[in-house]
Coordinates of C-alpha atoms in Angstrom, one line a residue:
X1 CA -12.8 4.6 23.0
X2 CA -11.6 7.7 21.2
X3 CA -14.0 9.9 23.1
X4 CA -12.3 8.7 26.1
X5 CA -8.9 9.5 24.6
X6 CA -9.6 12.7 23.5
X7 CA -13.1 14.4 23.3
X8 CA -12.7 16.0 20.3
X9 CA -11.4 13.7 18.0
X10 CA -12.8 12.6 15.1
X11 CA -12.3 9.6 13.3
X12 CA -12.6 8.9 9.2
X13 CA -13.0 6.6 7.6
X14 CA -10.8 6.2 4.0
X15 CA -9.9 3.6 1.7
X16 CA -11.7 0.3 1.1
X17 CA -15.0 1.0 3.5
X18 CA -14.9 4.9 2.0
X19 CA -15.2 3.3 -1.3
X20 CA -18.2 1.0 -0.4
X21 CA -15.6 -1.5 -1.6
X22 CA -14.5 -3.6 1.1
X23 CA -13.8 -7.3 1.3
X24 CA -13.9 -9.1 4.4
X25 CA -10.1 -9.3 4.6
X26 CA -9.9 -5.4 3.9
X27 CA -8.2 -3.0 6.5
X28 CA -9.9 -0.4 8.2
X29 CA -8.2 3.1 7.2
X30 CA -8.6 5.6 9.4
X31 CA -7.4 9.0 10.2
X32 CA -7.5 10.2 13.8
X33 CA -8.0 13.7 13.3
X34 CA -7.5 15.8 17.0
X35 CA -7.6 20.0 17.5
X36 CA -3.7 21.0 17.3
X37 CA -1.5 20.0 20.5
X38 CA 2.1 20.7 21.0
X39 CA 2.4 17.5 22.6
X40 CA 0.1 14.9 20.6
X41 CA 3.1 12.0 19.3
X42 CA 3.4 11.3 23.0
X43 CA -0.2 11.4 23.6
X44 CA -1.3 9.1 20.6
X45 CA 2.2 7.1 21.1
X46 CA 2.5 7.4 24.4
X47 CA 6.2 6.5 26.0
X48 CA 5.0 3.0 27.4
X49 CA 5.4 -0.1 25.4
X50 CA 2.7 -2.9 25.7
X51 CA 2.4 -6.3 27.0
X52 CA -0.8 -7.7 26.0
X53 CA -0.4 -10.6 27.7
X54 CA -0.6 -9.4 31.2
X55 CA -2.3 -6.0 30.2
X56 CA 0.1 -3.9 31.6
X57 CA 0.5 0.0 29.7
X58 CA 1.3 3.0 32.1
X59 CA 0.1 6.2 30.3
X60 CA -3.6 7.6 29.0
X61 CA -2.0 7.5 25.2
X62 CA -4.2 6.0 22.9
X63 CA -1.8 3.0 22.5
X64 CA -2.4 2.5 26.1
X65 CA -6.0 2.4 25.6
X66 CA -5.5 -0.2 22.9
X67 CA -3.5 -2.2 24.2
X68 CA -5.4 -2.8 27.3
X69 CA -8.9 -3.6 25.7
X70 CA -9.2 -7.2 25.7
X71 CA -10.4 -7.3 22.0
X72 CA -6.7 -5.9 21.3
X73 CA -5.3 -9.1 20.0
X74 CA -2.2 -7.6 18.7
X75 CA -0.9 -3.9 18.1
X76 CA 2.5 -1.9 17.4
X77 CA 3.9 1.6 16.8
X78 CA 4.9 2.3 13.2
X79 CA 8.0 5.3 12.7
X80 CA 7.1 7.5 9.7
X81 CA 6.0 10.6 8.4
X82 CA 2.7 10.0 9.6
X83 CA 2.6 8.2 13.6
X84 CA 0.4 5.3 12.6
X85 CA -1.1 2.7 15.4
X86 CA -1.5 -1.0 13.8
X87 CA -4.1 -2.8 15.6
X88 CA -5.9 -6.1 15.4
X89 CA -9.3 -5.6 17.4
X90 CA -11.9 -7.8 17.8
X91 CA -10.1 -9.7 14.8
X92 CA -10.1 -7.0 11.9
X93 CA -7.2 -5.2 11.2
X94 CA -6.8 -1.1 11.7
X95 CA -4.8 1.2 10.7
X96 CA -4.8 4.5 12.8
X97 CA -3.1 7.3 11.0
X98 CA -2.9 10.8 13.8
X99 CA -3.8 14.0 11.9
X100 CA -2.9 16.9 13.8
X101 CA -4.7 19.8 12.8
X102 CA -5.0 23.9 13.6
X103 CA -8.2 25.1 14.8
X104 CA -9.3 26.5 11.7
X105 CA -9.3 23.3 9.6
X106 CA -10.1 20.9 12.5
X107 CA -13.2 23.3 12.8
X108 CA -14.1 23.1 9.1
X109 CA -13.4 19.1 8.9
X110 CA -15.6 18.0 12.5
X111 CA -18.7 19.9 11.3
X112 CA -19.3 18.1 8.5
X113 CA -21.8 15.1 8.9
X114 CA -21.0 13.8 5.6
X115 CA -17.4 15.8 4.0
X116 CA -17.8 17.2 0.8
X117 CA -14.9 18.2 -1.2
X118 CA -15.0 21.6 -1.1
X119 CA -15.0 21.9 2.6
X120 CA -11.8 19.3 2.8
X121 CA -10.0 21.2 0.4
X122 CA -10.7 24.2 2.4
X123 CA -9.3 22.4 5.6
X124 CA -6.4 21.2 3.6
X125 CA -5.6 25.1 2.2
X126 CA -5.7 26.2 5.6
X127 CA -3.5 23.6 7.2
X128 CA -0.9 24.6 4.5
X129 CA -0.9 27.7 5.1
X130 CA -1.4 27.7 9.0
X131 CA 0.0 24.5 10.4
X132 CA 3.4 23.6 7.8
X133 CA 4.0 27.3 7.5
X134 CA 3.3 28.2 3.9
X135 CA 3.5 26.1 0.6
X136 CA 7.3 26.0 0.5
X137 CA 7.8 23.8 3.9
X138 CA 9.2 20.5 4.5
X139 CA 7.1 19.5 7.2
X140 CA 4.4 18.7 6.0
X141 CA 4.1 14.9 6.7
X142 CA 0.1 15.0 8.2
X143 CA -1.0 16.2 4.7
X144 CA -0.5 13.2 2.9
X145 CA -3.4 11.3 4.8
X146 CA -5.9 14.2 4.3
X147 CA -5.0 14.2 0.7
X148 CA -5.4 10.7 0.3
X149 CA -8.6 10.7 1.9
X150 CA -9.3 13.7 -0.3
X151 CA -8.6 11.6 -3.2
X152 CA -11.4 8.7 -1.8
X153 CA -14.3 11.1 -2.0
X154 CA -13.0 11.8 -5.1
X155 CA -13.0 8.3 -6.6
X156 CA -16.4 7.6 -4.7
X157 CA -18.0 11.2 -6.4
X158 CA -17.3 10.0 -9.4
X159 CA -18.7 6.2 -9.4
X160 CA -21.6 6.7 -7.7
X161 CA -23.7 6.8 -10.6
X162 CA -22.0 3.3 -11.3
X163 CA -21.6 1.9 -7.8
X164 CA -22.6 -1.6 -8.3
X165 CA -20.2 -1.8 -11.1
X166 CA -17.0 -0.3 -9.5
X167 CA -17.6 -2.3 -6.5
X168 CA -17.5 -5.9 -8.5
X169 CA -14.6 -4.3 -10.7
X170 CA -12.3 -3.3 -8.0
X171 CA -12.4 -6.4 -6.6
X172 CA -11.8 -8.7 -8.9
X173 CA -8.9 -7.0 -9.9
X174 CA -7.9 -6.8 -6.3
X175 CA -8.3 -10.3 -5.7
X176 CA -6.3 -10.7 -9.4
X177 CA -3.5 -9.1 -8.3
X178 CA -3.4 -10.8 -4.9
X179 CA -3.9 -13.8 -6.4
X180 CA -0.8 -13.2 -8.4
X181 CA 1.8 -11.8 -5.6
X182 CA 1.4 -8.3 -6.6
X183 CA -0.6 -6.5 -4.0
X184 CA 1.3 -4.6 -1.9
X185 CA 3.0 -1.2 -2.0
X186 CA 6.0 -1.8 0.7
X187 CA 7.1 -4.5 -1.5
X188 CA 6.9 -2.5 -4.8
X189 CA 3.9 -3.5 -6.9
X190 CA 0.3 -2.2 -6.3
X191 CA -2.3 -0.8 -3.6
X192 CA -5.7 -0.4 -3.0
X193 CA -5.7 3.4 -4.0
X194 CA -3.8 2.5 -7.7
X195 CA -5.7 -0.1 -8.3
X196 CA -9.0 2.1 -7.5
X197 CA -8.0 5.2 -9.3
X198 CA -6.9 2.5 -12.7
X199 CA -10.3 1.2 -12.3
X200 CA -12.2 3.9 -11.8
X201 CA -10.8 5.8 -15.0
X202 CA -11.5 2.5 -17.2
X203 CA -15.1 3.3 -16.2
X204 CA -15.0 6.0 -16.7
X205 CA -13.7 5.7 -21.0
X206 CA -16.2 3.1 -21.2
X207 CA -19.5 3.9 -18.9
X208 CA -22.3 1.6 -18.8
X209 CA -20.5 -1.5 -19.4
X210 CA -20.4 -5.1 -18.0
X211 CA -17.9 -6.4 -15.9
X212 CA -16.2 -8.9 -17.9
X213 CA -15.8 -6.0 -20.8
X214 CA -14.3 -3.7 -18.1
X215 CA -11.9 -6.6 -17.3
X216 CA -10.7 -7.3 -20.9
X217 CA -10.4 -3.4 -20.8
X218 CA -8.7 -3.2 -17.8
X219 CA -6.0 -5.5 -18.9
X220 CA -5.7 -4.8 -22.7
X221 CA -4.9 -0.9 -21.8
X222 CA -3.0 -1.3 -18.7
X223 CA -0.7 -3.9 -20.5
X224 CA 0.0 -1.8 -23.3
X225 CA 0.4 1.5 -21.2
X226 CA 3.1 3.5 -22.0
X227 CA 5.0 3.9 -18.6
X228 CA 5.7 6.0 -16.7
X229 CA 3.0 8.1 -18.8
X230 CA 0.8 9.0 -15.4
X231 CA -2.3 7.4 -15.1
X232 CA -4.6 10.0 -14.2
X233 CA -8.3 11.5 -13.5
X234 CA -7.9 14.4 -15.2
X235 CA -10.1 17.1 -13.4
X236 CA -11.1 21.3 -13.7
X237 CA -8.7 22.7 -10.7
X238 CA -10.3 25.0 -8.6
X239 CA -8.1 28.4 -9.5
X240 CA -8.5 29.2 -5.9
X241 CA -5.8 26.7 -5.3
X242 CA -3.7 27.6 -7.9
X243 CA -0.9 28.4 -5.8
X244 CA -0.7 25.9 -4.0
X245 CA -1.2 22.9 -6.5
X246 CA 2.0 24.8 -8.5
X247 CA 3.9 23.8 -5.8
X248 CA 2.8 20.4 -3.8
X249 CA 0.9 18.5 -6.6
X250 CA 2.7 15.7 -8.5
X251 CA 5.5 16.2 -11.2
X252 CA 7.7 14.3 -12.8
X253 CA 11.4 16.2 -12.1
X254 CA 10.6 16.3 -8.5
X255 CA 10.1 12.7 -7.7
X256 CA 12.8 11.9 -9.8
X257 CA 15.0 14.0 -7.8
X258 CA 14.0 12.5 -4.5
X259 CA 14.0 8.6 -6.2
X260 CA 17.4 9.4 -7.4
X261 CA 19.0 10.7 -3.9
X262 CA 16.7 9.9 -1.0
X263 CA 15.3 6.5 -1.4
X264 CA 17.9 4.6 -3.8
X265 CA 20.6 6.9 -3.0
X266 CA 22.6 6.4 -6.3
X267 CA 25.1 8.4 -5.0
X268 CA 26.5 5.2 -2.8
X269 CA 25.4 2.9 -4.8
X270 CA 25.5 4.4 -8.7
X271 CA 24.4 0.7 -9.8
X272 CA 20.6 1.5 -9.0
X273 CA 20.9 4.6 -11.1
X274 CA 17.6 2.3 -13.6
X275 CA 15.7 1.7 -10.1
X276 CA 15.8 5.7 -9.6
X277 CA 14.1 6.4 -12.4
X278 CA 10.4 6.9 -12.7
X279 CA 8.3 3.6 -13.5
X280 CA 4.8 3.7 -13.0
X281 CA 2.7 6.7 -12.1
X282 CA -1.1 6.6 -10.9
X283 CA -1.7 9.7 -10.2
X284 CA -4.4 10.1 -7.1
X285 CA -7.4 12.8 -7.3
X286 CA -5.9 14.3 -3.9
X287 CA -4.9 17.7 -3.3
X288 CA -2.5 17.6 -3.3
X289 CA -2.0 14.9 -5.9
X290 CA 0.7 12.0 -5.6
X291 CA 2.0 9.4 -7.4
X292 CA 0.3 5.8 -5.8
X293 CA 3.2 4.0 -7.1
X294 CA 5.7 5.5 -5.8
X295 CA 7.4 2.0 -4.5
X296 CA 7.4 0.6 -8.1
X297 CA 11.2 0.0 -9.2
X298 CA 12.4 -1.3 -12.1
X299 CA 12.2 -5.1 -10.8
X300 CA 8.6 -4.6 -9.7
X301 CA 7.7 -2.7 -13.0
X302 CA 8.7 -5.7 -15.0
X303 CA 6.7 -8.3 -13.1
X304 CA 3.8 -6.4 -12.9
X305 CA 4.0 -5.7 -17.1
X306 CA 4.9 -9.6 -17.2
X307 CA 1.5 -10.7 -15.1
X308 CA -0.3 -7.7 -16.6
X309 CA 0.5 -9.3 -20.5
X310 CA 0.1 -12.7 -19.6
X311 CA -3.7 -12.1 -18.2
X312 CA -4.6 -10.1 -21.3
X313 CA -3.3 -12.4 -23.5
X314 CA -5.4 -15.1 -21.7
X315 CA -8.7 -12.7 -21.9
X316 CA -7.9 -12.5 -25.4
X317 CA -7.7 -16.3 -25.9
X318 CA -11.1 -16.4 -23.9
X319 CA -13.0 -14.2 -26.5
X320 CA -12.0 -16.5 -29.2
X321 CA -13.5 -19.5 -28.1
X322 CA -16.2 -18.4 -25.7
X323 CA -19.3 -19.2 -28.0
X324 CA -17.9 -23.0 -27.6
X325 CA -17.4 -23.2 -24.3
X326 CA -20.3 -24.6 -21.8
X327 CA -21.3 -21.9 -18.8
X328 CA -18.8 -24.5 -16.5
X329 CA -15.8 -24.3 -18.7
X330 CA -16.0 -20.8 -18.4
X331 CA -16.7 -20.9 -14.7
X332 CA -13.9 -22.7 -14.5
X333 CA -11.5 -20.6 -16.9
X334 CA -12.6 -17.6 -15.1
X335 CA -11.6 -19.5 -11.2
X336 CA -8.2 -20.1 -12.9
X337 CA -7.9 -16.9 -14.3
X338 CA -8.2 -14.9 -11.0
X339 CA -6.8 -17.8 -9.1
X340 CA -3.3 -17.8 -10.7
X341 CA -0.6 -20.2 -9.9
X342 CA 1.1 -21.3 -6.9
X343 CA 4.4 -18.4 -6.1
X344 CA 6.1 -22.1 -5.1
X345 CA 5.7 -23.2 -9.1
X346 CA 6.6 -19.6 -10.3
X347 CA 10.7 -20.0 -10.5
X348 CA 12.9 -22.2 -10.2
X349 CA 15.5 -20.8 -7.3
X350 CA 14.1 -18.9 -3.8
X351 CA 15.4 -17.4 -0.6
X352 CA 13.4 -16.9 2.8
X353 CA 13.6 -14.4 5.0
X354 CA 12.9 -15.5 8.4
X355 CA 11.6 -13.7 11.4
X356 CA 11.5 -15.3 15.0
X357 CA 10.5 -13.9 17.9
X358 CA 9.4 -16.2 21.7
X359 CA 5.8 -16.3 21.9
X360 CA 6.2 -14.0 25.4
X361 CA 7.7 -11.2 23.4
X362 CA 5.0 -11.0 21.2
X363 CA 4.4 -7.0 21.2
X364 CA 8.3 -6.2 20.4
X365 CA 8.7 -9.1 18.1
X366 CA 6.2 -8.4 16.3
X367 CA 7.0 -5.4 15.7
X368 CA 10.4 -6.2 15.1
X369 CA 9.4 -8.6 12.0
X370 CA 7.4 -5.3 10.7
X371 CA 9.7 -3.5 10.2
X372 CA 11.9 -6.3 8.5
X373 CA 9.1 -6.4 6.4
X374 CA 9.4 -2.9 5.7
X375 CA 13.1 -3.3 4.6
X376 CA 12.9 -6.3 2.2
X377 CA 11.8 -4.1 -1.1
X378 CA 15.4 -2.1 -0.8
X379 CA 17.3 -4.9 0.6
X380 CA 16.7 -6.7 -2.2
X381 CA 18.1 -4.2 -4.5
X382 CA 21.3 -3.2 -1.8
X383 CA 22.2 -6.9 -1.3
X384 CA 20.5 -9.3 -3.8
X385 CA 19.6 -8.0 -7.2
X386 CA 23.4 -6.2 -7.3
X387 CA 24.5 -10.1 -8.2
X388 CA 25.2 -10.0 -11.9
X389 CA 23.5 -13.4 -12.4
X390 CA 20.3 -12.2 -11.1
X391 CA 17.6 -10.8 -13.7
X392 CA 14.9 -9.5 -11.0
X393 CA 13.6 -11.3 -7.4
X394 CA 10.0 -11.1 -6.7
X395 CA 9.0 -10.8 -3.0
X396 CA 5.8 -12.7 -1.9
X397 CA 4.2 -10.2 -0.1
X398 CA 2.0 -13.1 1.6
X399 CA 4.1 -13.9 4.8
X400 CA 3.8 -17.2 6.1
X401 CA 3.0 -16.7 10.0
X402 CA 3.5 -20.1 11.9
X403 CA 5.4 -21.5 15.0
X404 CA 8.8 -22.9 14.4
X405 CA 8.5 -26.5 14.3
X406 CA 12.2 -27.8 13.6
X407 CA 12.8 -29.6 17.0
X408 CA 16.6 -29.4 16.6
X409 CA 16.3 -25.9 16.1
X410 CA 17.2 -23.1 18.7
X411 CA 13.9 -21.6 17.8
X412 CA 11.8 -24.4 17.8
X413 CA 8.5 -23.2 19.5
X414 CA 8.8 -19.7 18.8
X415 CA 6.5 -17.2 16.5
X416 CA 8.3 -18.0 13.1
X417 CA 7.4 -15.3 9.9
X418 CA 9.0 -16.3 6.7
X419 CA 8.9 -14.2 3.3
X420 CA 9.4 -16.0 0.3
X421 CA 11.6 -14.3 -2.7
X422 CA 11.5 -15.8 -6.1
X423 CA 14.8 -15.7 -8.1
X424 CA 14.7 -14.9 -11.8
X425 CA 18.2 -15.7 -13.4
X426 CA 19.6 -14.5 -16.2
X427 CA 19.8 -16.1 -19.3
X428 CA 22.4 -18.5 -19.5
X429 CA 23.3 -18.3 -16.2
X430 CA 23.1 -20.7 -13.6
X431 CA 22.6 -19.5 -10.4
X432 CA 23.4 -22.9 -8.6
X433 CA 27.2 -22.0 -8.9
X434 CA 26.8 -18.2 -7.7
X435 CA 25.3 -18.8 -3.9
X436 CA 28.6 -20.2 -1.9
X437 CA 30.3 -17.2 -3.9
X438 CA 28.1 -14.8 -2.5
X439 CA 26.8 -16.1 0.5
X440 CA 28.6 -13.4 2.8
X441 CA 27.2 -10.6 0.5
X442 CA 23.2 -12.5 0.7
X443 CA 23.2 -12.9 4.3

């Protein structure tokens, strides 16, 4: 399909499947890397909007193409720094990120069979320096996707001596953290890449380990990290690059600085002044590098250290009575373990955020209710958290996707998304008497 799009695109594969580290719910990352073109938003985006369910699109984008496929079951144009095509086809889930490249790199990057890291750092130097206009510009929005995928080879370099191991490791403590409402970095806590790069550097201190060692590990450092002390793969830079890595890798003042004014804006609202500061860093092997964990407030940080202690604590209780237990007693610890509890038993107090949409608008609703989703981490803090009887909320990033079924409701029989937020109240407070108060402010 891409060849019909554009002849000369290629297409690579990053995250999860890069990694050899896939599940079968795992996304499909994928850069769409095309020669330059002064015109390529409207030819990947295209200016038509799509309605799958008559299979109607009226341009040669690469939406367009989607969207008429009849394996497209759903799909939708995400804004960003990055133009980014969500698509469900033939029921997996891709996301298609458009790098735009000069000659010189594109060149460098297609004739590769299998990418090594020298040559991508190569195409990344010379789209610096070519494409964004030097090491000092702003616009440099398609570099974050080669460095990320930079950073994948990276990881997967650097484990393949221990493949079997980082596979099982990853996921379990991706399935862990699911399991316990903290996957996902648009609502603050963790994402495939942290997780990766924390567990490829446990490996890493302890080589040629077992699994449920690297767990206890895992945990027992990870819970007693010093945040925001990055988390990092610490690697010989290639002076070549020197330059360039002085000015675009990670540090510390400079994503303080744009935390502070451009994504908490403490300016208008000086209470969020603790969310603006730094909280967790995992520090990507990319070039340049970047801080995974960007999304992590002061909320989020303080769940993730609360689930993060209470599963070390619970590997250390394990260890002490192992020798006693009978191989299923420990099957069974370890299934409750990684299973966690229900987020509906968590707290005592929640709000849901509702999305509906009629069943015929399906491509524009849907998108709609993603990019609600895409607001709820900062609402949160804006609208919610700002209630002095509120300790922290904790956003189920597992949406509930289901058709309105209240029959005296206005929206009964339409596509109904719901997000559940737990409510953590202060102590001595009760937050029963607070909601009629501040009912205006919550809605």
């Amino acid at each position: 399909m891409l060849s019909n799009w554009n002849e000369k695109s290629k297409l690579l594969i990053s995250g999860s499947y890069l990694l050899k580290a896939n599940t079968p719910d795992s996304d499909f990352d994928c850069l769409v890397v095309v020669p330059n073109n002064g015109n390529i938003n409207n030819y990947f985006y295209g200016n038509s909007e799509c309605n799958l369910k008559e299979k109607n699109c009226f341009d040669r984008s690469l939406f367009c193409i989607f969207c008429l496929h009849s394996k497209t079951n759903s799909i939708a144009k995400i804004s960003g720094r990055v133009p980014l095509i969500k698509i469900n086809f033939m029921e997996a889930e891709f996301d298609l990120l458009l790098v735009s490249l000069p000659k010189n790199s594109f060149d460098k990057l297609i004739a590769l069979n299998e990418p090594k890291i020298e040559k991508v750092d190569e195409a990344i130097a010379t789209y610096i320096l070519e494409r964004i206009g030097g090491i000092e510009a702003k616009n440099n929005g398609q570099l974050w996707p080669l460095s990320g995928y930079r950073a994948n080879l990276r990881l997967y370099e650097l484990t393949v001596n221990s493949r079997k191991t980082f596979t099982m490791l990853l996921q379990t403590i991706k399935f862990w953290t699911k399991n316990h409402y903290i996957y996902g970095s648009k609502f603050g806590f963790l994402n495939g890449s942290a997780i990766a790069i924390m567990t490829c550097k446990i490996i890493l201190d302890f080589p040629a380990n077992s699994v449920p060692f690297l767990i206890k590990k895992f945990f027992d450092i990870y819970s007693k990290w010093e945040w925001p002390k990055p988390v990092e793969i610490i690697e010989l830079p290639n002076k070549k690059y020197n330059e360039i890595r002085l000015v675009l890798d990670w540090f510390g003042t400079k994503e303080v600085y744009h935390r502070h004014l451009n994504q908490f804006h403490v300016d208008l609202y000086p209470w969020l002044l603790e969310h603006s500061k730094l909280q967790w860093v995992v520090l990507n092997p990319g070039f340049p590098t970047q801080n995974t964990t960007f999304n992590v407030n002061k909320s989020t940080a303080e769940i993730l250290k609360l689930e993060f202690l209470e599963a070390a604590e619970k590997l250390i209780e394990l260890e002490t009575i192992y020798t006693k237990m009978s191989p299923s007693m420990a099957k069974t610890f370890w299934k409750n373990w990684l299973k966690g509890k229900y987020f509906t038993k968590k707290y005592k107090h929640y709000l849901s955020i509702n999305c509906m949409y009629k069943p015929e608008n399906q491509t524009v609703g849907q998108s709609f209710c993603d990019f609600v989703e895409t607001r709820i981490r900062l609402q949160i803090l804006f609208s919610i958290e700002n209630i002095e009887e509120i300790e922290y909320c904790h956003a189920n990033p597992i949406k509930i996707k289901n058709k309105c079924l209240n029959k005296n409701d206005f929206y009964f029989g339409w596509n109904c998304i719901k997000w559940l937020i737990g409510i953590k109240e202060k102590e001595n407070k009760n937050i029963n008497l607070i909601f009629n108060r501040k009912k205006a402010k919550i809605i």
